[in-house]
Coordinates of N, CA and C and ligand atoms in Angstrom, one line a residue:
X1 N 13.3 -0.2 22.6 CA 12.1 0.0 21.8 C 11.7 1.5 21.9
X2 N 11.2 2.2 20.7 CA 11.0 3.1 20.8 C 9.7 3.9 21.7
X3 N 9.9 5.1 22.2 CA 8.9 5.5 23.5 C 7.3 6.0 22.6
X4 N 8.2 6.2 21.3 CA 6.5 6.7 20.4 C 5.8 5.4 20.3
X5 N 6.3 4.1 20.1 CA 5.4 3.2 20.1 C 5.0 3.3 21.3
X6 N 5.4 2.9 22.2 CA 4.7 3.2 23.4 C 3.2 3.8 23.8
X7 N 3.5 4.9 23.0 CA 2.3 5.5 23.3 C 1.5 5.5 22.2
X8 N 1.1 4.7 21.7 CA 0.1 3.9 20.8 C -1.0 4.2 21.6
X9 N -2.6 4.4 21.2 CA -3.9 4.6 21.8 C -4.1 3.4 21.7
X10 N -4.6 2.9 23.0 CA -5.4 1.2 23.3 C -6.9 1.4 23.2
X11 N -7.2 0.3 22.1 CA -9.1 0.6 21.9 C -9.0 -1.5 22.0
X12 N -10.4 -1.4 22.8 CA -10.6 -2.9 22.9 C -11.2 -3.5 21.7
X13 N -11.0 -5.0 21.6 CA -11.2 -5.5 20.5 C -12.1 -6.2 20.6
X14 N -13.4 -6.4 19.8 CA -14.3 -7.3 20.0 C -13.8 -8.7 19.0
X15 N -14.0 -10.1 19.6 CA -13.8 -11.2 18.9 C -14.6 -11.3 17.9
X16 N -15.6 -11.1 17.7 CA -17.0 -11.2 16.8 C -16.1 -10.3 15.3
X17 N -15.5 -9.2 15.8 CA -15.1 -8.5 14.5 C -13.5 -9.1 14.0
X18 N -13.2 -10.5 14.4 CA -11.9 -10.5 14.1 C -11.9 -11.8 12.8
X19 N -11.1 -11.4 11.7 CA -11.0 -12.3 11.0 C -9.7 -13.6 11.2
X20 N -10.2 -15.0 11.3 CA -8.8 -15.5 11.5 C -8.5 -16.2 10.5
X21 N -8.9 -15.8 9.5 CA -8.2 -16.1 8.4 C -7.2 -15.1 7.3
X22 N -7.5 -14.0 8.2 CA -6.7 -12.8 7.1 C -5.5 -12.6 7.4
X23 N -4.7 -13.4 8.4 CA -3.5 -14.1 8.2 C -2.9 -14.5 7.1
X24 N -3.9 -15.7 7.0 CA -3.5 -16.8 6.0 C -3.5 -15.7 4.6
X25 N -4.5 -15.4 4.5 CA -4.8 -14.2 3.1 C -3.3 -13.8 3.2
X26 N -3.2 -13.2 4.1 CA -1.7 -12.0 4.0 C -0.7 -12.7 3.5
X27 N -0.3 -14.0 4.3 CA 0.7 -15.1 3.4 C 1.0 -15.7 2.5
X28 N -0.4 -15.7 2.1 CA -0.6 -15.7 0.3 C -0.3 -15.1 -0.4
X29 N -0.7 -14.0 0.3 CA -0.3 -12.8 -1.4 C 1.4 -12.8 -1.2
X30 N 1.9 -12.2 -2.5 CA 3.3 -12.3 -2.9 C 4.0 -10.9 -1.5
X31 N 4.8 -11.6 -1.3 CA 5.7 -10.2 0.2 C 4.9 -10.8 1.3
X32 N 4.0 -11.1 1.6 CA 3.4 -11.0 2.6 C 3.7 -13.0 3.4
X33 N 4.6 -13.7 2.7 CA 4.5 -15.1 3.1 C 5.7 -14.9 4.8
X34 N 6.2 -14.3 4.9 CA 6.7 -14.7 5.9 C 6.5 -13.7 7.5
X35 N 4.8 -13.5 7.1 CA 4.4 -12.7 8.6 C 4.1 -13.2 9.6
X36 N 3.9 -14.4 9.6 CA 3.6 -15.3 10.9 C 4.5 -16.0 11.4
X37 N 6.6 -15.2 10.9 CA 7.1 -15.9 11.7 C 7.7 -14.5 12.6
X38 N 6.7 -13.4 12.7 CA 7.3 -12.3 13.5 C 6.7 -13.2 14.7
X39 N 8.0 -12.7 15.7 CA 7.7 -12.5 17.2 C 7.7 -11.5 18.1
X40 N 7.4 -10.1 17.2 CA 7.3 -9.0 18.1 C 8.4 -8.4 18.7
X41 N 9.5 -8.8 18.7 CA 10.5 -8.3 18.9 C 10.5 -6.6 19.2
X42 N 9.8 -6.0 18.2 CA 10.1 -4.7 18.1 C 11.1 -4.2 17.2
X43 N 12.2 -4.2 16.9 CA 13.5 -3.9 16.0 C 12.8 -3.1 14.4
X44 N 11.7 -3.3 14.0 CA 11.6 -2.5 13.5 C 10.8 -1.5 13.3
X45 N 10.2 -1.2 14.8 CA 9.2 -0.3 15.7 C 10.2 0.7 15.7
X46 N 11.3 0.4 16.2 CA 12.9 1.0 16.7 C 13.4 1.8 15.5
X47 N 13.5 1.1 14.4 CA 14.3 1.7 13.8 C 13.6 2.7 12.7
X48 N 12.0 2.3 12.4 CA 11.5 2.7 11.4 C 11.2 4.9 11.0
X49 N 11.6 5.3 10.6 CA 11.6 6.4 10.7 C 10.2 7.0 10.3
X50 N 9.3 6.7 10.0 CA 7.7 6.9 9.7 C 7.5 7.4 11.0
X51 N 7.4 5.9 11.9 CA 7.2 6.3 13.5 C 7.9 7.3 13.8
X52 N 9.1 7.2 13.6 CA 9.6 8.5 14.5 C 8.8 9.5 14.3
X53 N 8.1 9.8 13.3 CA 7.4 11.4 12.9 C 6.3 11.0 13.0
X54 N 5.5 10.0 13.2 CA 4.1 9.5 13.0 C 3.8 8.8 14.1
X55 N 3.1 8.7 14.8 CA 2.8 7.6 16.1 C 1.7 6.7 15.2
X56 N 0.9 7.2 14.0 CA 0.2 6.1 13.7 C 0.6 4.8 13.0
X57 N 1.8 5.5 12.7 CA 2.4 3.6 11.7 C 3.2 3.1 12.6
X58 N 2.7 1.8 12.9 CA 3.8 1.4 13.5 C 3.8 -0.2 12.6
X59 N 5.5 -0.2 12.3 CA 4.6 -2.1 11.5 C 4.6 -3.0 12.5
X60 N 5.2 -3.0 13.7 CA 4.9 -4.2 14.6 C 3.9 -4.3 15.0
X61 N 3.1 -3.2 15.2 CA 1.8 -3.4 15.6 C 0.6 -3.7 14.3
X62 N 1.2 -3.5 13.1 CA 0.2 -3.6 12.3 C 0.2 -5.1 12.3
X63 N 1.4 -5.3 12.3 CA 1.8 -7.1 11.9 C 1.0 -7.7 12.8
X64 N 0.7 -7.4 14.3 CA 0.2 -7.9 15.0 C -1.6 -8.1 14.9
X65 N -1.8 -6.5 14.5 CA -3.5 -6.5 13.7 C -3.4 -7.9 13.0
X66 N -2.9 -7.7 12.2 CA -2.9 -8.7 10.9 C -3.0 -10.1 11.4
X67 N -2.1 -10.9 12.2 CA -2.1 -11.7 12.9 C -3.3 -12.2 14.2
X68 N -3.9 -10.9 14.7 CA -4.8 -11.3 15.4 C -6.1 -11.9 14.9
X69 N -6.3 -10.9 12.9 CA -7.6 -11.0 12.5 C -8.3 -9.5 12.0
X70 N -7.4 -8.7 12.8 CA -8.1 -7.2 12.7 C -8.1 -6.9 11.0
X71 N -9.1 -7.4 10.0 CA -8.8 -7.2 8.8 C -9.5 -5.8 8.3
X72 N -11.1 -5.5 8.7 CA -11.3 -4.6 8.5 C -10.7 -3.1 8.7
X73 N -10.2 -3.2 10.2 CA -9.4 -2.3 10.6 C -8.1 -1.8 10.0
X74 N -8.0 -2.6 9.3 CA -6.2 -2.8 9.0 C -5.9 -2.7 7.5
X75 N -7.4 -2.7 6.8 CA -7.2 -2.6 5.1 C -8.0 -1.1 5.1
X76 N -8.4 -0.7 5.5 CA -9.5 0.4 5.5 C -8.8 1.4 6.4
X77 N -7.6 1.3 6.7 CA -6.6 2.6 7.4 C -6.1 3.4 6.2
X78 N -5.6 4.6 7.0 CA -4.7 5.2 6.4 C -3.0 4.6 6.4
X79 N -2.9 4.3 7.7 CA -1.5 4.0 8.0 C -1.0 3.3 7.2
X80 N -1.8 2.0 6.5 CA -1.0 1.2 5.9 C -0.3 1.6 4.5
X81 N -0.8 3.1 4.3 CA 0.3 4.0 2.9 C 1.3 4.0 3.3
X82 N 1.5 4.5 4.5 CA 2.8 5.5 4.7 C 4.1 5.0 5.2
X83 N 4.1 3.8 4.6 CA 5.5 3.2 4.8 C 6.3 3.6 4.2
X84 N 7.6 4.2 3.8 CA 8.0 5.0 2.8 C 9.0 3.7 1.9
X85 N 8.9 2.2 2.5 CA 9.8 1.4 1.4 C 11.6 2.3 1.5
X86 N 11.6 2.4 3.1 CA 13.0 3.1 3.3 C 14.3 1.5 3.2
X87 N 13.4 0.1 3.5 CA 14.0 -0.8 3.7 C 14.8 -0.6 5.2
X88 N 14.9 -0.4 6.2 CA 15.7 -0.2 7.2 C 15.3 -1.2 8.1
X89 N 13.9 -1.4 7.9 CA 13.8 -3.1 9.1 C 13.7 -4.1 8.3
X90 N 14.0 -3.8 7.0 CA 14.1 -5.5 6.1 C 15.2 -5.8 6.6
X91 N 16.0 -5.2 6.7 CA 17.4 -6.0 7.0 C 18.2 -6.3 8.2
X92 N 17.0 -5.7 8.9 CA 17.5 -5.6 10.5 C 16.5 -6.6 11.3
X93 N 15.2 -7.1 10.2 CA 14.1 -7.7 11.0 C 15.0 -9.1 11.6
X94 N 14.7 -10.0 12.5 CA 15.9 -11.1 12.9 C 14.9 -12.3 12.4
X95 N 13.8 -12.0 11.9 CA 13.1 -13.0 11.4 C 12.8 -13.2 10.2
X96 N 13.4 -12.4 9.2 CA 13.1 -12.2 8.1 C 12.1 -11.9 7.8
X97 N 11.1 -11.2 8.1 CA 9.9 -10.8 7.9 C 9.7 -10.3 6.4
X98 N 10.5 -10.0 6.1 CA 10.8 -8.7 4.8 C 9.3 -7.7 4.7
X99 N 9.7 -6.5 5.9 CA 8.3 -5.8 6.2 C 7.8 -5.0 4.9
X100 N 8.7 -4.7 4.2 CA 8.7 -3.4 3.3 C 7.9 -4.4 2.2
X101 N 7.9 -5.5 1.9 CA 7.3 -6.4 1.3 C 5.6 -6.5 1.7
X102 N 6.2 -7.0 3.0 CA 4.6 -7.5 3.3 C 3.8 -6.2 3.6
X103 N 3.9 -5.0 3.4 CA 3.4 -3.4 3.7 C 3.1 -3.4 2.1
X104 N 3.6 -4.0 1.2 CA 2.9 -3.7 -0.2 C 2.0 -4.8 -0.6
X105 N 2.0 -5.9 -0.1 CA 1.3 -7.4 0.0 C 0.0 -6.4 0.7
X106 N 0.3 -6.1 1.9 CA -0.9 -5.3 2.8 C -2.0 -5.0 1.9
X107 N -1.5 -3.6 1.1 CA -2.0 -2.8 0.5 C -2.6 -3.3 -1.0
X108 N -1.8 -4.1 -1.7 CA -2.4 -4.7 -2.7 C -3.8 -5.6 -2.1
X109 N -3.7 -5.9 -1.2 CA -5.0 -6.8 -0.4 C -6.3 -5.8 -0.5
X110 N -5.9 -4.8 0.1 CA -6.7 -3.6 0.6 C -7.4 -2.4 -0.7
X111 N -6.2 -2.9 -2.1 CA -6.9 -2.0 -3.2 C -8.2 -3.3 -3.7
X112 N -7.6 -4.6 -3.8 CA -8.8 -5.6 -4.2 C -9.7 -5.6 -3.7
X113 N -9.6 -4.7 -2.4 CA -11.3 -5.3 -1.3 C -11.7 -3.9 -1.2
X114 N -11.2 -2.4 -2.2 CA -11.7 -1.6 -2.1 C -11.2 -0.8 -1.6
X115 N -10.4 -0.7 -1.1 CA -10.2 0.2 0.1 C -8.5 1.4 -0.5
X116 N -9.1 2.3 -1.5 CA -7.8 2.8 -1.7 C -8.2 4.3 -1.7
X117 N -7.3 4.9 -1.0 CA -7.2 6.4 -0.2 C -7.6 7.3 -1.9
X118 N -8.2 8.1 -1.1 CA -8.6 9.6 -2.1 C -6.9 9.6 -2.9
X119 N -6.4 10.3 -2.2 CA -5.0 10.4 -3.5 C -5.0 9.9 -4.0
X120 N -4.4 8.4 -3.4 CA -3.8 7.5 -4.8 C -5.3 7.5 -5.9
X121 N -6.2 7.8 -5.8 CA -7.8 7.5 -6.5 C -7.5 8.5 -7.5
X122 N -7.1 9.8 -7.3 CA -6.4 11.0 -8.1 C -5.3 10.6 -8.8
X123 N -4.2 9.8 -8.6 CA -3.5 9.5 -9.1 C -4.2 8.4 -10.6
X124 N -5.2 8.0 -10.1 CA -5.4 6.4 -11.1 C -6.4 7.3 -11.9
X125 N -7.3 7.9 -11.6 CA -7.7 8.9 -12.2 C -7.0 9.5 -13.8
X126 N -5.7 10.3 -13.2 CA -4.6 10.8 -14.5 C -4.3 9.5 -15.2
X127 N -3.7 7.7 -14.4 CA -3.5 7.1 -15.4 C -4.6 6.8 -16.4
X128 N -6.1 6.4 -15.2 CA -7.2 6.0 -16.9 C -6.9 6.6 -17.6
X129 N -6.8 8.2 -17.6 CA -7.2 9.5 -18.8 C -6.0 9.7 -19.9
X130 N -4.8 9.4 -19.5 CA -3.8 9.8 -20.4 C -3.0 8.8 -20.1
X131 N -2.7 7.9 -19.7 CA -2.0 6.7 -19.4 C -0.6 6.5 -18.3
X132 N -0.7 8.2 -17.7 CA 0.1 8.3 -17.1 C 0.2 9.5 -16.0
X133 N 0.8 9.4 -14.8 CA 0.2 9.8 -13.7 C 0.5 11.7 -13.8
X134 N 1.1 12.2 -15.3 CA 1.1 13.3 -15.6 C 0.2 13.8 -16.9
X135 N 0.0 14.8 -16.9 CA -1.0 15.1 -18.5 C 0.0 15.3 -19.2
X136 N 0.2 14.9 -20.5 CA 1.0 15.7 -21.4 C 0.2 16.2 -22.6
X137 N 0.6 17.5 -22.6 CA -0.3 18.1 -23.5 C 0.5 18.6 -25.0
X138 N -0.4 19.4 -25.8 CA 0.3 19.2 -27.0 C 1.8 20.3 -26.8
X139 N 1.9 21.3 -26.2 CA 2.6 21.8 -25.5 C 3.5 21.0 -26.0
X140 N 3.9 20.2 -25.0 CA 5.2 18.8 -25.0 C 5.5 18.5 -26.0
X141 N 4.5 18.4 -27.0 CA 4.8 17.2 -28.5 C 5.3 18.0 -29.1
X142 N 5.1 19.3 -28.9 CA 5.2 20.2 -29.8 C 6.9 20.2 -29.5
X143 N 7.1 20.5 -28.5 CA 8.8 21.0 -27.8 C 9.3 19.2 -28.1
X144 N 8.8 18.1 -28.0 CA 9.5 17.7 -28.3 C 9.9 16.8 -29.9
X145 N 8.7 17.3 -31.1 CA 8.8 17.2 -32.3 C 10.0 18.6 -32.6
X146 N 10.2 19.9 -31.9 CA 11.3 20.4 -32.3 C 12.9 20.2 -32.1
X147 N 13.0 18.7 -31.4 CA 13.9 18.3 -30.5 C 14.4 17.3 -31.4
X148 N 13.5 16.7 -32.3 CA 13.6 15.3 -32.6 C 13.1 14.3 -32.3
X149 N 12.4 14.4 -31.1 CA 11.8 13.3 -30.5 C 10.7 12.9 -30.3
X150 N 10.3 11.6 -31.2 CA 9.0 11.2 -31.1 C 8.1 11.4 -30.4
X151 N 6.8 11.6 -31.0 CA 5.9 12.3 -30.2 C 5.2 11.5 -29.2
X152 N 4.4 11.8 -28.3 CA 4.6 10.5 -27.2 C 2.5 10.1 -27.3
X153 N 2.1 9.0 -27.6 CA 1.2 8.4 -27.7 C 0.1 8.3 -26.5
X154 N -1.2 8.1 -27.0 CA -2.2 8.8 -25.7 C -3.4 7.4 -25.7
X155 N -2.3 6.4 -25.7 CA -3.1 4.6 -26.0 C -3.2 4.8 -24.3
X156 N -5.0 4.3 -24.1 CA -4.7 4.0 -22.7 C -5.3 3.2 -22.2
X157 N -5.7 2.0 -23.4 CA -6.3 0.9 -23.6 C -5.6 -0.3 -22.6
X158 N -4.4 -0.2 -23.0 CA -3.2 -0.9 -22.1 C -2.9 -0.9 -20.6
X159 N -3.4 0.4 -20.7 CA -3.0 0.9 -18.7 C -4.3 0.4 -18.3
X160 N -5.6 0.3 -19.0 CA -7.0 0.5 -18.1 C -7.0 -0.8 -18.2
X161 N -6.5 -2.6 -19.1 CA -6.1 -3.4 -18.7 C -5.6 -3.6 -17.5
X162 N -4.8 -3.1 -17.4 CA -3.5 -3.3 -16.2 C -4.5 -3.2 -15.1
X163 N -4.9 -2.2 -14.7 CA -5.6 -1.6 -14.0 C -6.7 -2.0 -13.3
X164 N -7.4 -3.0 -14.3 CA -8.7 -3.5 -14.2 C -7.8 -5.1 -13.3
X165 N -6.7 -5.5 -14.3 CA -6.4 -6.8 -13.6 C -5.9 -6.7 -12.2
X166 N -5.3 -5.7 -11.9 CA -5.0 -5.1 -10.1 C -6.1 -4.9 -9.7
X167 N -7.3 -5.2 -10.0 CA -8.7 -4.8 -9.3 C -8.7 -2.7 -8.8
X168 N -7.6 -2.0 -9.4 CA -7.5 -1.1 -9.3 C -9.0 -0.2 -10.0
X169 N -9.2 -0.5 -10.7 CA -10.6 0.4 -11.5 C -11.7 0.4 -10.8
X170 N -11.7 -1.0 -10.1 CA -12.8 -1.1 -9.2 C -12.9 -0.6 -8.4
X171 N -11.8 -0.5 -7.6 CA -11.0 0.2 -6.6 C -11.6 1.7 -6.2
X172 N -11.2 2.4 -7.4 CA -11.7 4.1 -7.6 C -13.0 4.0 -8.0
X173 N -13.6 3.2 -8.6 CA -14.9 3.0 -9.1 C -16.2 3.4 -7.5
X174 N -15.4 2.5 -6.3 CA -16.2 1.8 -5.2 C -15.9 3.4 -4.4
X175 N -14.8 4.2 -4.6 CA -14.7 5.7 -4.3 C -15.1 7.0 -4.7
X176 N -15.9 6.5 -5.6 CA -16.7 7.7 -6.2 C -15.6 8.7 -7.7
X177 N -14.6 7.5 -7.6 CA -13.2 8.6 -8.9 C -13.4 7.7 -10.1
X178 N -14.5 7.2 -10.5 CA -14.5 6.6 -11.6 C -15.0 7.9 -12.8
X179 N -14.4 8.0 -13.8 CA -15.1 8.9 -14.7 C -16.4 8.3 -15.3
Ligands
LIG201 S1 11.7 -6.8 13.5 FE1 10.7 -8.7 12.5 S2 10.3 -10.1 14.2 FE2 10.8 -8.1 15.1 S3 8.7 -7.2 15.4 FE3 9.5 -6.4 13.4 S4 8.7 -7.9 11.9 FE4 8.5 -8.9 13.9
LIG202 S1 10.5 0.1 5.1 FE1 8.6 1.0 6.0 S2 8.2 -0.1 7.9 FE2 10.4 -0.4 7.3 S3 11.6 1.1 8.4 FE3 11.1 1.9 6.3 S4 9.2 3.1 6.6 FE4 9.4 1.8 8.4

């Protein structure tokens, strides 16, 4: 097991603040059904390369927040971004956990209940506005009506659907990035 998990900071946990049902929540959502058959093993504490550079992500430990109840704590972090979806303990977990799964199950949990980081809020930002996480300006249309190629459409009726049904709008709304 790796020696950076190790040195994880220990803060005590009051029972009064623990949810025991945000388990169950997590198994529900889609990625997240097979967290309650981790046993801590560690294997993908070990192999995850985040940790190596980061002492704050660790997914065994988060799995274990999650499993204890710690929901507040655990949707309202930073750490739960920075998984990079490298897959390296999906296939190595011995439980099938499928972590890289249940780390976007996490976060999908955590944009519905509010809780989505300044960037990505900048990112949802550009899609309300232009439908897409880049501006294209006339610039582009211009270079690419001299190309041949259809000029690209600024519908963003469609995306702020999308958006609104991910509880995403709300999301940046409850962060002060709503226009
Ligand atoms: S490898 Fe699987 S079983 Fe082991 S700690 Fe990680 S999620 Fe749990
Ligand atoms: S998928 Fe995420 S949790 Fe798993 S090893 Fe890669 S960065 Fe770590």
């Amino acid at each position: 097991m790796s020696n950076k998990e190790d040195s994880a900071p220990e803060e005590s946990v009051s029972m009064d603040d623990l949810d025991p049902d945000f388990k169950h929540m997590v198994a529900k959502e889609p990625g997240g059904e097979n967290i309650k058959k981790c046993f801590a093993c560690g294997t993908c504490a070990a192999i995850c390369p985040v940790l190596s550079v980061n002492d704050s992500y660790n997914p065994r430990r988060i799995i274990r927040m999650v499993l204890l109840g710690m929901k507040e704590e655990v949707l309202s972090s930073e750490f739960i971004w920075l998984c990079s979806g490298c897959y390296s303990c999906y296939e190595r977990c011995p439980r099938d956990v499928k972590i890289t799964s249940l780390m976007g199950a996490i976060r999908n949990i955590a944009v519905r209940e509010g809780h989505l980081p300044k960037a990505m809020g900048a990112a949802v930002d550009l899609l309300k506005k232009f439908g897409r996480i880049l501006e294209v300006s006339e610039f582009e249309n211009t270079v690419r009506a001299k190309k041949g190629i259809p000029e690209l459409e600024f519908e963003i009726s469609e995306i702020k659907k999308v958006l609104n049904k991910a509880g995403i709008h709300e999301a940046t709304k409850e962060d002060g990035n709503d226009e």
